[in-house]
Coordinates of C-alpha atoms in Angstrom, one line a residue:
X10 CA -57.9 -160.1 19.7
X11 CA -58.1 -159.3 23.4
X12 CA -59.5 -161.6 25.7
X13 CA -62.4 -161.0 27.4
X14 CA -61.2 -160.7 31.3
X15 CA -64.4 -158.8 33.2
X16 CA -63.6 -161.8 35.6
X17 CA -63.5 -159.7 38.9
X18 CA -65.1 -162.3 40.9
X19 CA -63.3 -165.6 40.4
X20 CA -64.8 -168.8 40.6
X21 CA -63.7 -169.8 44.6
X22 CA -65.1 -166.1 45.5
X23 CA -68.8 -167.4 43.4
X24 CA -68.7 -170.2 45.1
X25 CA -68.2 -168.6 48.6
X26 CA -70.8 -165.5 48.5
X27 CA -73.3 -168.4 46.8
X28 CA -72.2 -171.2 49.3
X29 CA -73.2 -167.9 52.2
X30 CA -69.6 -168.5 53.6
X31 CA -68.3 -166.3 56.0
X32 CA -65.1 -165.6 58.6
X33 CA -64.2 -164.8 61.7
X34 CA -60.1 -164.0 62.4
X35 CA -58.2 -162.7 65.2
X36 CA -54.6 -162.9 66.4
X37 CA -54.0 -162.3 70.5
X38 CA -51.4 -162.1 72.9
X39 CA -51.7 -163.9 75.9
X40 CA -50.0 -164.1 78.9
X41 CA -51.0 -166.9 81.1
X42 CA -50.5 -165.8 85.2
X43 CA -49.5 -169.8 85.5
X44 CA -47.3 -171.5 83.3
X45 CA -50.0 -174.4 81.2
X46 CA -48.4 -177.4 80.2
X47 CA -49.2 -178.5 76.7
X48 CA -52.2 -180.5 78.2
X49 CA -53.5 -177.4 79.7
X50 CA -53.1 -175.6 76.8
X51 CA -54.2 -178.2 74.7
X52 CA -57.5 -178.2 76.4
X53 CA -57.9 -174.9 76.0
X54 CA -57.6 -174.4 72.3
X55 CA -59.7 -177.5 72.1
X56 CA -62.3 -175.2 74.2
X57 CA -62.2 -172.6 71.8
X58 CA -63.0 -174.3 69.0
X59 CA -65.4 -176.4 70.0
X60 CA -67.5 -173.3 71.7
X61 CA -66.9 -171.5 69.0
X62 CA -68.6 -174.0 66.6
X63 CA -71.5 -174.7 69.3
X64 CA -72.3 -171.0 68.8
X65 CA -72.4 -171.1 65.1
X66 CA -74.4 -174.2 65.1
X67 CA -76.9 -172.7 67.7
X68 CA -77.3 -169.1 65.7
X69 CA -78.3 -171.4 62.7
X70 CA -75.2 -172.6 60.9
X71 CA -75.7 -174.7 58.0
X72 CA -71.9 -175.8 58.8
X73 CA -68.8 -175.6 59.7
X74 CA -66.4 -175.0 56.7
X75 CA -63.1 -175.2 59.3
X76 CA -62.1 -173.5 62.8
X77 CA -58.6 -173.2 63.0
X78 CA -55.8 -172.0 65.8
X79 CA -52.3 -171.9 65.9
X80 CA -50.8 -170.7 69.3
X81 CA -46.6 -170.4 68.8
X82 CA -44.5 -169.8 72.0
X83 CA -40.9 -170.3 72.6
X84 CA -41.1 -173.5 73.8
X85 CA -43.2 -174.6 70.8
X86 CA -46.1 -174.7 68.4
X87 CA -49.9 -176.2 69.0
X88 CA -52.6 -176.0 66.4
X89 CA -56.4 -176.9 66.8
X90 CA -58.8 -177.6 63.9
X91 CA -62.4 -178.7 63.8
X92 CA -64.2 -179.4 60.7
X93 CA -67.1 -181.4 62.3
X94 CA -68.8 -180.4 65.7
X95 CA -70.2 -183.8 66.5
X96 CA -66.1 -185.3 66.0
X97 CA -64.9 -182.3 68.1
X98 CA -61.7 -180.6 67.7
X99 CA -58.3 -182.2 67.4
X100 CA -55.1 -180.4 68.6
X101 CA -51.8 -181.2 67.4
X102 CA -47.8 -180.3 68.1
X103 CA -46.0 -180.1 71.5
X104 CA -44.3 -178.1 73.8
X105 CA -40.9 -178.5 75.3
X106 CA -42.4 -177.3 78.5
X107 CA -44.7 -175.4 80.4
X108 CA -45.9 -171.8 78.4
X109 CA -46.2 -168.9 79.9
X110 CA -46.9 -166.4 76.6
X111 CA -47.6 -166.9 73.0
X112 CA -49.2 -165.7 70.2
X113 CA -52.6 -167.3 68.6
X114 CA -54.3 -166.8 65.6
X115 CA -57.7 -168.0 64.9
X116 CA -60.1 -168.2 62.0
X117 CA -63.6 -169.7 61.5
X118 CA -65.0 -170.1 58.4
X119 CA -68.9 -171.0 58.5
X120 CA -71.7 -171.4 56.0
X121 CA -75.5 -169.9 56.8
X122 CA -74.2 -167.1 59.1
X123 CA -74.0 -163.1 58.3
X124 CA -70.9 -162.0 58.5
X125 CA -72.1 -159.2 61.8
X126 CA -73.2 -162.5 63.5
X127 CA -70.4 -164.6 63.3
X128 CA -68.2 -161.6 64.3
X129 CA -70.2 -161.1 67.5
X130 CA -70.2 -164.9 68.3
X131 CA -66.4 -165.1 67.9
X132 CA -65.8 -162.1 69.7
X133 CA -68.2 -163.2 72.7
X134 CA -66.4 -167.0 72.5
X135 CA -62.8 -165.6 72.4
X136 CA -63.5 -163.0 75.4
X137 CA -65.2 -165.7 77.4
X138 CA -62.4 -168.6 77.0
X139 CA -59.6 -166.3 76.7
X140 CA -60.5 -162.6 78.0
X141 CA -58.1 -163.4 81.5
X142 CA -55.4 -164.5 79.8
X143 CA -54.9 -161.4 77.6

């Protein structure tokens, strides 16, 4: 007898579309025009994050599932992640010394938000912390 497998929609997808989760990705180049030290750049990973779930929350988030970022250079790897807005974000790794290029990618993944809305806040958030470094 063949199982019954009209399962299309697994149970983590349910529980997303009925938990209204949705994300927001992107992966950018940037080029810095001054070498940041990993405190500089530290900061401004925490930036993004933490302006990117003040956004959310002011559009009318019911939460924050997780912002993430991972920024990889040659002299190193940084990640940031946020999972509360009132704890802020925490960055880990180092850097061997001052970055002037990398690569980061970055995904939010927020609950109450359409999916057009949270694009246009991360868009607006990512140009506005890092549109001169790109």
């Amino acid at each position: 007898m063949e199982e019954d497998h009209d399962h299309e929609e697994t149970l983590g997808a349910r529980l997303i579309r009925e938990a209204r989760l949705n994300n927001y990705s992107t992966s950018v180049e940037l080029v810095f025009p001054k070498p940041l030290t990993g405190e500089e750049l530290a900061g401004l990973l925490r930036a993004l994050a933490e302006s990117m779930a003040e956004g959310c929350m002011k559009a009318g988030a019911g939460m924050i599932g997780h912002i993430k970022g991972r920024f990889v250079a040659e002299s190193g790897v940084v990640r940031v992640h946020l999972v509360d807005p009132k704890l802020g974000a925490e960055v880990f790794g180092e850097l061997r010394g001052p970055v002037s290029r990398g690569s980061l990618a970055f995904l939010a993944v927020v609950q109450g938000l359409e999916k057009e809305v949270l694009e246009r806040i991360g868009k607006e958030i990512v140009q506005r912390i890092l549109g001169s470094y790109r």
